PDB file of C-alpha atoms in Angstrom:
ATOM      1  CA  UNK A  13      84.500 147.070 193.883  1.00  0.00           C
ATOM      2  CA  UNK A  14      87.661 146.301 195.834  1.00  0.00           C
ATOM      3  CA  UNK A  15      90.150 144.082 194.075  1.00  0.00           C
ATOM      4  CA  UNK A  16      91.079 141.830 196.985  1.00  0.00           C
ATOM      5  CA  UNK A  17      89.201 140.327 199.900  1.00  0.00           C
ATOM      6  CA  UNK A  18      89.979 138.170 202.961  1.00  0.00           C
ATOM      7  CA  UNK A  19      93.376 137.358 204.428  1.00  0.00           C
ATOM      8  CA  UNK A  20      95.805 134.463 203.922  1.00  0.00           C
ATOM      9  CA  UNK A  21      96.997 134.354 207.524  1.00  0.00           C
ATOM     10  CA  UNK A  22      93.648 134.764 209.302  1.00  0.00           C
ATOM     11  CA  UNK A  23      91.242 133.103 206.852  1.00  0.00           C
ATOM     12  CA  UNK A  24      93.548 130.815 204.882  1.00  0.00           C
ATOM     13  CA  UNK A  25      92.392 132.274 201.575  1.00  0.00           C
ATOM     14  CA  UNK A  26      92.021 135.433 199.515  1.00  0.00           C
ATOM     15  CA  UNK A  27      89.745 136.428 196.646  1.00  0.00           C
ATOM     16  CA  UNK A  28      91.175 138.416 193.748  1.00  0.00           C
ATOM     17  CA  UNK A  29      88.566 140.257 191.724  1.00  0.00           C
ATOM     18  CA  UNK A  30      88.563 140.738 187.938  1.00  0.00           C
ATOM     19  CA  UNK A  31      91.806 138.942 187.216  1.00  0.00           C
ATOM     20  CA  UNK A  32      90.570 137.889 183.756  1.00  0.00           C
ATOM     21  CA  UNK A  33      88.353 139.924 181.442  1.00  0.00           C
ATOM     22  CA  UNK A  34      85.489 138.626 179.343  1.00  0.00           C
ATOM     23  CA  UNK A  35      87.517 138.608 176.117  1.00  0.00           C
ATOM     24  CA  UNK A  36      89.992 136.212 177.746  1.00  0.00           C
ATOM     25  CA  UNK A  37      87.260 134.107 179.316  1.00  0.00           C
ATOM     26  CA  UNK A  38      85.108 133.798 176.206  1.00  0.00           C
ATOM     27  CA  UNK A  39      87.793 131.869 174.328  1.00  0.00           C
ATOM     28  CA  UNK A  40      88.531 129.642 177.341  1.00  0.00           C
ATOM     29  CA  UNK A  41      84.811 129.015 177.911  1.00  0.00           C
ATOM     30  CA  UNK A  42      84.297 127.898 174.314  1.00  0.00           C
ATOM     31  CA  UNK A  43      87.347 125.632 174.510  1.00  0.00           C
ATOM     32  CA  UNK A  44      86.135 124.086 177.759  1.00  0.00           C
ATOM     33  CA  UNK A  45      82.652 123.473 176.430  1.00  0.00           C
ATOM     34  CA  UNK A  46      84.160 121.495 173.547  1.00  0.00           C
ATOM     35  CA  UNK A  47      86.457 119.562 175.893  1.00  0.00           C
ATOM     36  CA  UNK A  48      83.586 118.739 178.259  1.00  0.00           C
ATOM     37  CA  UNK A  49      81.383 117.595 175.364  1.00  0.00           C
ATOM     38  CA  UNK A  50      84.157 115.345 174.048  1.00  0.00           C
ATOM     39  CA  UNK A  51      84.825 113.866 177.485  1.00  0.00           C
ATOM     40  CA  UNK A  52      81.174 113.243 178.317  1.00  0.00           C
ATOM     41  CA  UNK A  53      80.669 111.353 175.037  1.00  0.00           C
ATOM     42  CA  UNK A  54      83.431 108.973 176.104  1.00  0.00           C
ATOM     43  CA  UNK A  55      85.381 109.555 172.899  1.00  0.00           C
ATOM     44  CA  UNK A  56      88.996 108.436 172.592  1.00  0.00           C
ATOM     45  CA  UNK A  57      91.488 110.809 174.155  1.00  0.00           C
ATOM     46  CA  UNK A  58      95.040 110.462 172.744  1.00  0.00           C
ATOM     47  CA  UNK A  59      96.425 112.085 175.916  1.00  0.00           C
ATOM     48  CA  UNK A  60      95.181 109.320 178.209  1.00  0.00           C
ATOM     49  CA  UNK A  61      98.452 107.429 177.868  1.00  0.00           C
ATOM     50  CA  UNK A  62     100.390 110.390 179.246  1.00  0.00           C
ATOM     51  CA  UNK A  63      98.146 112.194 181.756  1.00  0.00           C
ATOM     52  CA  UNK A  64      95.402 111.468 184.255  1.00  0.00           C
ATOM     53  CA  UNK A  65      92.168 110.245 182.726  1.00  0.00           C
ATOM     54  CA  UNK A  66      89.245 112.656 182.879  1.00  0.00           C
ATOM     55  CA  UNK A  67      86.344 111.902 185.214  1.00  0.00           C
ATOM     56  CA  UNK A  68      83.425 113.416 183.302  1.00  0.00           C
ATOM     57  CA  UNK A  69      81.060 111.349 185.451  1.00  0.00           C
ATOM     58  CA  UNK A  70      82.053 113.503 188.437  1.00  0.00           C
ATOM     59  CA  UNK A  71      82.946 116.748 186.706  1.00  0.00           C
ATOM     60  CA  UNK A  72      86.752 116.726 186.812  1.00  0.00           C
ATOM     61  CA  UNK A  73      89.017 117.070 183.763  1.00  0.00           C
ATOM     62  CA  UNK A  74      92.714 116.659 184.527  1.00  0.00           C
ATOM     63  CA  UNK A  75      95.974 118.160 183.241  1.00  0.00           C
ATOM     64  CA  UNK A  76      94.493 120.825 180.970  1.00  0.00           C
ATOM     65  CA  UNK A  77      97.741 122.836 181.066  1.00  0.00           C
ATOM     66  CA  UNK A  78      99.615 119.900 179.545  1.00  0.00           C
ATOM     67  CA  UNK A  79      96.886 118.957 177.090  1.00  0.00           C
ATOM     68  CA  UNK A  80      95.842 122.368 175.756  1.00  0.00           C
ATOM     69  CA  UNK A  81      98.101 125.441 175.343  1.00  0.00           C
ATOM     70  CA  UNK A  82      95.093 127.751 175.777  1.00  0.00           C
ATOM     71  CA  UNK A  83      95.450 127.385 179.559  1.00  0.00           C
ATOM     72  CA  UNK A  84      99.043 128.626 179.705  1.00  0.00           C
ATOM     73  CA  UNK A  85      98.079 132.272 180.264  1.00  0.00           C
ATOM     74  CA  UNK A  86      95.783 131.328 183.154  1.00  0.00           C
ATOM     75  CA  UNK A  87      98.288 129.107 184.940  1.00  0.00           C
ATOM     76  CA  UNK A  88     101.021 131.750 184.529  1.00  0.00           C
ATOM     77  CA  UNK A  89      98.922 134.813 185.380  1.00  0.00           C
ATOM     78  CA  UNK A  90     101.228 137.257 187.147  1.00  0.00           C
ATOM     79  CA  UNK A  91      98.631 138.661 189.516  1.00  0.00           C
ATOM     80  CA  UNK A  92      97.856 135.166 190.793  1.00  0.00           C
ATOM     81  CA  UNK A  93     101.549 134.292 191.091  1.00  0.00           C
ATOM     82  CA  UNK A  94     102.240 137.522 192.970  1.00  0.00           C
ATOM     83  CA  UNK A  95      99.523 136.695 195.495  1.00  0.00           C
ATOM     84  CA  UNK A  96     100.804 133.150 195.936  1.00  0.00           C
ATOM     85  CA  UNK A  97     104.361 134.474 196.362  1.00  0.00           C
ATOM     86  CA  UNK A  98     103.302 136.229 199.569  1.00  0.00           C
ATOM     87  CA  UNK A  99     102.897 132.851 201.274  1.00  0.00           C
ATOM     88  CA  UNK A 100     104.850 130.391 199.129  1.00  0.00           C
ATOM     89  CA  UNK A 101     107.743 132.491 197.871  1.00  0.00           C
ATOM     90  CA  UNK A 102     108.507 133.792 194.365  1.00  0.00           C
ATOM     91  CA  UNK A 103     109.402 130.472 192.728  1.00  0.00           C
ATOM     92  CA  UNK A 104     106.616 127.907 192.585  1.00  0.00           C
ATOM     93  CA  UNK A 105     106.121 124.523 190.984  1.00  0.00           C
ATOM     94  CA  UNK A 106     102.900 123.572 189.130  1.00  0.00           C
ATOM     95  CA  UNK A 107     101.873 120.519 191.121  1.00  0.00           C
ATOM     96  CA  UNK A 108      98.521 119.796 189.494  1.00  0.00           C
ATOM     97  CA  UNK A 109      95.801 121.415 187.422  1.00  0.00           C
ATOM     98  CA  UNK A 110      92.267 120.551 186.432  1.00  0.00           C
ATOM     99  CA  UNK A 111      88.875 121.865 185.408  1.00  0.00           C
ATOM    100  CA  UNK A 112      86.010 121.266 187.807  1.00  0.00           C
ATOM    101  CA  UNK A 113      82.372 121.681 186.819  1.00  0.00           C
ATOM    102  CA  UNK A 114      78.845 120.562 187.681  1.00  0.00           C
ATOM    103  CA  UNK A 115      77.623 117.924 185.185  1.00  0.00           C
ATOM    104  CA  UNK A 116      73.836 117.914 185.217  1.00  0.00           C
ATOM    105  CA  UNK A 117      72.191 114.753 186.460  1.00  0.00           C
ATOM    106  CA  UNK A 118      75.457 113.250 187.677  1.00  0.00           C
ATOM    107  CA  UNK A 119      77.325 112.962 190.948  1.00  0.00           C
ATOM    108  CA  UNK A 120      78.586 116.522 191.154  1.00  0.00           C
ATOM    109  CA  UNK A 121      78.690 117.300 194.875  1.00  0.00           C
ATOM    110  CA  UNK A 122      82.046 117.511 196.624  1.00  0.00           C
ATOM    111  CA  UNK A 123      82.180 116.381 200.282  1.00  0.00           C
ATOM    112  CA  UNK A 124      84.138 118.372 202.837  1.00  0.00           C
ATOM    113  CA  UNK A 125      87.859 117.722 202.528  1.00  0.00           C
ATOM    114  CA  UNK A 126      91.342 119.213 202.628  1.00  0.00           C
ATOM    115  CA  UNK A 127      93.279 119.001 199.370  1.00  0.00           C
ATOM    116  CA  UNK A 128      96.022 116.348 199.228  1.00  0.00           C
ATOM    117  CA  UNK A 129      95.133 115.259 202.748  1.00  0.00           C
ATOM    118  CA  UNK A 130      96.839 111.890 202.198  1.00  0.00           C
ATOM    119  CA  UNK A 131     100.168 113.622 201.430  1.00  0.00           C
ATOM    120  CA  UNK A 132     100.905 115.248 204.754  1.00  0.00           C
ATOM    121  CA  UNK A 133     104.664 114.859 204.325  1.00  0.00           C
ATOM    122  CA  UNK A 134     104.752 117.004 201.183  1.00  0.00           C
ATOM    123  CA  UNK A 135     105.209 120.803 201.098  1.00  0.00           C
ATOM    124  CA  UNK A 136     102.182 123.010 201.748  1.00  0.00           C
ATOM    125  CA  UNK A 137     100.254 123.711 198.561  1.00  0.00           C
ATOM    126  CA  UNK A 138      98.141 126.660 197.478  1.00  0.00           C
ATOM    127  CA  UNK A 139      95.176 126.329 195.167  1.00  0.00           C
ATOM    128  CA  UNK A 140      94.073 128.994 192.684  1.00  0.00           C
ATOM    129  CA  UNK A 141      90.405 128.455 191.778  1.00  0.00           C
ATOM    130  CA  UNK A 142      89.595 130.564 188.690  1.00  0.00           C
ATOM    131  CA  UNK A 143      85.957 131.256 187.840  1.00  0.00           C
ATOM    132  CA  UNK A 144      85.267 130.963 184.123  1.00  0.00           C
ATOM    133  CA  UNK A 145      81.502 131.159 184.724  1.00  0.00           C
ATOM    134  CA  UNK A 146      79.601 133.013 187.426  1.00  0.00           C
ATOM    135  CA  UNK A 147      79.814 131.003 190.650  1.00  0.00           C
ATOM    136  CA  UNK A 148      76.923 131.492 193.071  1.00  0.00           C
ATOM    137  CA  UNK A 149      75.441 129.553 195.942  1.00  0.00           C
ATOM    138  CA  UNK A 150      72.738 128.340 193.542  1.00  0.00           C
ATOM    139  CA  UNK A 151      75.305 127.081 191.017  1.00  0.00           C
ATOM    140  CA  UNK A 152      77.666 125.356 193.443  1.00  0.00           C
ATOM    141  CA  UNK A 153      79.915 127.953 195.072  1.00  0.00           C
ATOM    142  CA  UNK A 154      82.743 126.569 197.147  1.00  0.00           C
ATOM    143  CA  UNK A 155      81.863 126.210 200.830  1.00  0.00           C
ATOM    144  CA  UNK A 156      84.843 127.106 203.005  1.00  0.00           C
ATOM    145  CA  UNK A 157      85.556 127.349 206.742  1.00  0.00           C
ATOM    146  CA  UNK A 158      87.698 130.447 207.335  1.00  0.00           C
ATOM    147  CA  UNK A 159      90.644 129.790 209.627  1.00  0.00           C
ATOM    148  CA  UNK A 160      90.353 126.002 209.417  1.00  0.00           C
ATOM    149  CA  UNK A 161      93.866 125.776 207.951  1.00  0.00           C
ATOM    150  CA  UNK A 162      95.265 126.558 211.407  1.00  0.00           C
ATOM    151  CA  UNK A 163      94.124 123.166 212.721  1.00  0.00           C
ATOM    152  CA  UNK A 164      96.455 121.200 210.441  1.00  0.00           C
ATOM    153  CA  UNK A 165      95.486 117.938 208.794  1.00  0.00           C
ATOM    154  CA  UNK A 166      92.264 116.483 210.162  1.00  0.00           C
ATOM    155  CA  UNK A 167      91.200 112.844 210.528  1.00  0.00           C
ATOM    156  CA  UNK A 168      90.073 111.421 207.204  1.00  0.00           C
ATOM    157  CA  UNK A 169      88.954 108.289 205.378  1.00  0.00           C
ATOM    158  CA  UNK A 170      88.973 107.074 201.767  1.00  0.00           C
ATOM    159  CA  UNK A 171      86.019 106.127 199.582  1.00  0.00           C
ATOM    160  CA  UNK A 172      87.307 103.960 196.753  1.00  0.00           C
ATOM    161  CA  UNK A 173      86.243 104.695 193.193  1.00  0.00           C
ATOM    162  CA  UNK A 174      85.385 108.339 193.810  1.00  0.00           C
ATOM    163  CA  UNK A 175      87.248 111.292 192.327  1.00  0.00           C
ATOM    164  CA  UNK A 176      87.052 113.116 195.653  1.00  0.00           C
ATOM    165  CA  UNK A 177      87.891 109.953 197.542  1.00  0.00           C
ATOM    166  CA  UNK A 178      89.725 111.373 200.581  1.00  0.00           C
ATOM    167  CA  UNK A 179      87.189 112.918 202.935  1.00  0.00           C
ATOM    168  CA  UNK A 180      87.286 114.455 206.384  1.00  0.00           C
ATOM    169  CA  UNK A 181      85.653 112.359 209.085  1.00  0.00           C
ATOM    170  CA  UNK A 182      82.428 114.100 210.096  1.00  0.00           C
ATOM    171  CA  UNK A 183      83.371 113.712 213.751  1.00  0.00           C
ATOM    172  CA  UNK A 184      86.355 116.023 213.123  1.00  0.00           C
ATOM    173  CA  UNK A 185      84.377 118.776 211.423  1.00  0.00           C
ATOM    174  CA  UNK A 186      83.860 122.190 212.951  1.00  0.00           C
ATOM    175  CA  UNK A 187      81.809 124.243 210.522  1.00  0.00           C
ATOM    176  CA  UNK A 188      81.831 127.415 212.598  1.00  0.00           C
ATOM    177  CA  UNK A 189      81.860 130.387 210.253  1.00  0.00           C
ATOM    178  CA  UNK A 190      81.081 128.319 207.134  1.00  0.00           C
ATOM    179  CA  UNK A 191      80.567 130.531 204.093  1.00  0.00           C
ATOM    180  CA  UNK A 192      79.889 130.231 200.374  1.00  0.00           C
ATOM    181  CA  UNK A 193      82.455 132.079 198.253  1.00  0.00           C
ATOM    182  CA  UNK A 194      80.592 133.590 195.317  1.00  0.00           C
ATOM    183  CA  UNK A 195      82.635 134.707 192.309  1.00  0.00           C
ATOM    184  CA  UNK A 196      82.013 136.654 189.144  1.00  0.00           C
ATOM    185  CA  UNK A 197      83.613 135.432 185.895  1.00  0.00           C
ATOM    186  CA  UNK A 198      87.307 136.309 186.063  1.00  0.00           C
ATOM    187  CA  UNK A 199      87.528 136.288 189.867  1.00  0.00           C
ATOM    188  CA  UNK A 200      90.035 133.961 191.548  1.00  0.00           C
ATOM    189  CA  UNK A 201      89.906 132.273 194.954  1.00  0.00           C
ATOM    190  CA  UNK A 202      93.350 131.294 196.293  1.00  0.00           C
ATOM    191  CA  UNK A 203      93.489 129.087 199.370  1.00  0.00           C
ATOM    192  CA  UNK A 204      95.777 127.038 201.581  1.00  0.00           C
ATOM    193  CA  UNK A 205      95.252 123.314 200.938  1.00  0.00           C
ATOM    194  CA  UNK A 206      94.324 122.836 204.618  1.00  0.00           C
ATOM    195  CA  UNK A 207      91.244 125.054 204.403  1.00  0.00           C
ATOM    196  CA  UNK A 208      88.206 122.798 204.866  1.00  0.00           C
ATOM    197  CA  UNK A 209      86.016 123.086 201.777  1.00  0.00           C
ATOM    198  CA  UNK A 210      83.457 121.340 199.574  1.00  0.00           C
ATOM    199  CA  UNK A 211      80.444 122.134 197.398  1.00  0.00           C
ATOM    200  CA  UNK A 212      76.800 121.114 197.204  1.00  0.00           C
ATOM    201  CA  UNK A 213      75.192 118.796 194.676  1.00  0.00           C
ATOM    202  CA  UNK A 214      73.544 120.900 191.971  1.00  0.00           C
ATOM    203  CA  UNK A 215      70.935 120.278 189.295  1.00  0.00           C
ATOM    204  CA  UNK A 216      71.411 123.223 186.982  1.00  0.00           C
ATOM    205  CA  UNK A 217      71.925 123.923 183.306  1.00  0.00           C
ATOM    206  CA  UNK A 218      75.039 125.922 184.158  1.00  0.00           C
ATOM    207  CA  UNK A 219      78.261 123.914 184.000  1.00  0.00           C
ATOM    208  CA  UNK A 220      79.863 126.308 186.492  1.00  0.00           C
ATOM    209  CA  UNK A 221      83.246 125.994 184.828  1.00  0.00           C
ATOM    210  CA  UNK A 222      86.292 126.569 187.042  1.00  0.00           C
ATOM    211  CA  UNK A 223      89.971 126.122 186.180  1.00  0.00           C
ATOM    212  CA  UNK A 224      92.205 125.334 189.156  1.00  0.00           C
ATOM    213  CA  UNK A 225      95.904 124.941 189.734  1.00  0.00           C
ATOM    214  CA  UNK A 226      97.819 123.701 192.759  1.00  0.00           C
ATOM    215  CA  UNK A 227     101.353 124.964 193.409  1.00  0.00           C
ATOM    216  CA  UNK A 228     104.064 124.776 196.039  1.00  0.00           C
ATOM    217  CA  UNK A 229     107.549 126.192 196.519  1.00  0.00           C
ATOM    218  CA  UNK A 230     110.327 125.012 194.203  1.00  0.00           C
ATOM    219  CA  UNK A 231     112.743 125.191 197.148  1.00  0.00           C
ATOM    220  CA  UNK A 232     110.573 122.713 199.012  1.00  0.00           C
ATOM    221  CA  UNK A 233     110.999 120.229 196.172  1.00  0.00           C
ATOM    222  CA  UNK A 234     114.766 120.702 196.237  1.00  0.00           C
ATOM    223  CA  UNK A 235     114.871 120.129 199.989  1.00  0.00           C
ATOM    224  CA  UNK A 236     112.998 116.861 199.647  1.00  0.00           C
ATOM    225  CA  UNK A 237     115.315 115.620 196.906  1.00  0.00           C
ATOM    226  CA  UNK A 238     118.368 116.392 199.066  1.00  0.00           C
ATOM    227  CA  UNK A 239     117.208 114.178 201.901  1.00  0.00           C
TER     228      UNK A 239
END
């Protein structure tokens, strides 16, 4: 199997194969299963005063890097950082991180959107979407539109109260070439924030655990502060 697929410039994303092995993933998977169970029971979280509150009702757990040291090696993986450096430069800033999954029997679909679409004045961000479980079309693989990043920010609207509240207006959508990106455990999808993407609602026993980080150039932060 080849180790890399697709193209940043043409498609807006790449897939890195076998970045993490099963020994690494097994520990992370067990940790995540405990975190998800704790969050879905609505138990007290001492980190809530410092970081974003989890949204277990919609399958998003925030700021895992800050909350749990087990995620340090994933967020700092050199192969991922090397791939990001090709488009963002060698020095990047961890902008956000979260775990996304498919809670059974809950609102777990993600409408088409562009990440951080309401922050058009900020530097371009790149998302690394790391498969902890097998990600297939039947378990909620990410739907992406290759090349859609070239169209810039699209028209959007906000749905209050939703985790994925900023959504592309359907009238602006061009789904030509839409594809489902299937991943094996340990594979990583890295994409430009402007790539149009989403995922289907699923009713499955698989949590489809994915750890994701968003980064942008450190120099871009410095430039903004100098203004």
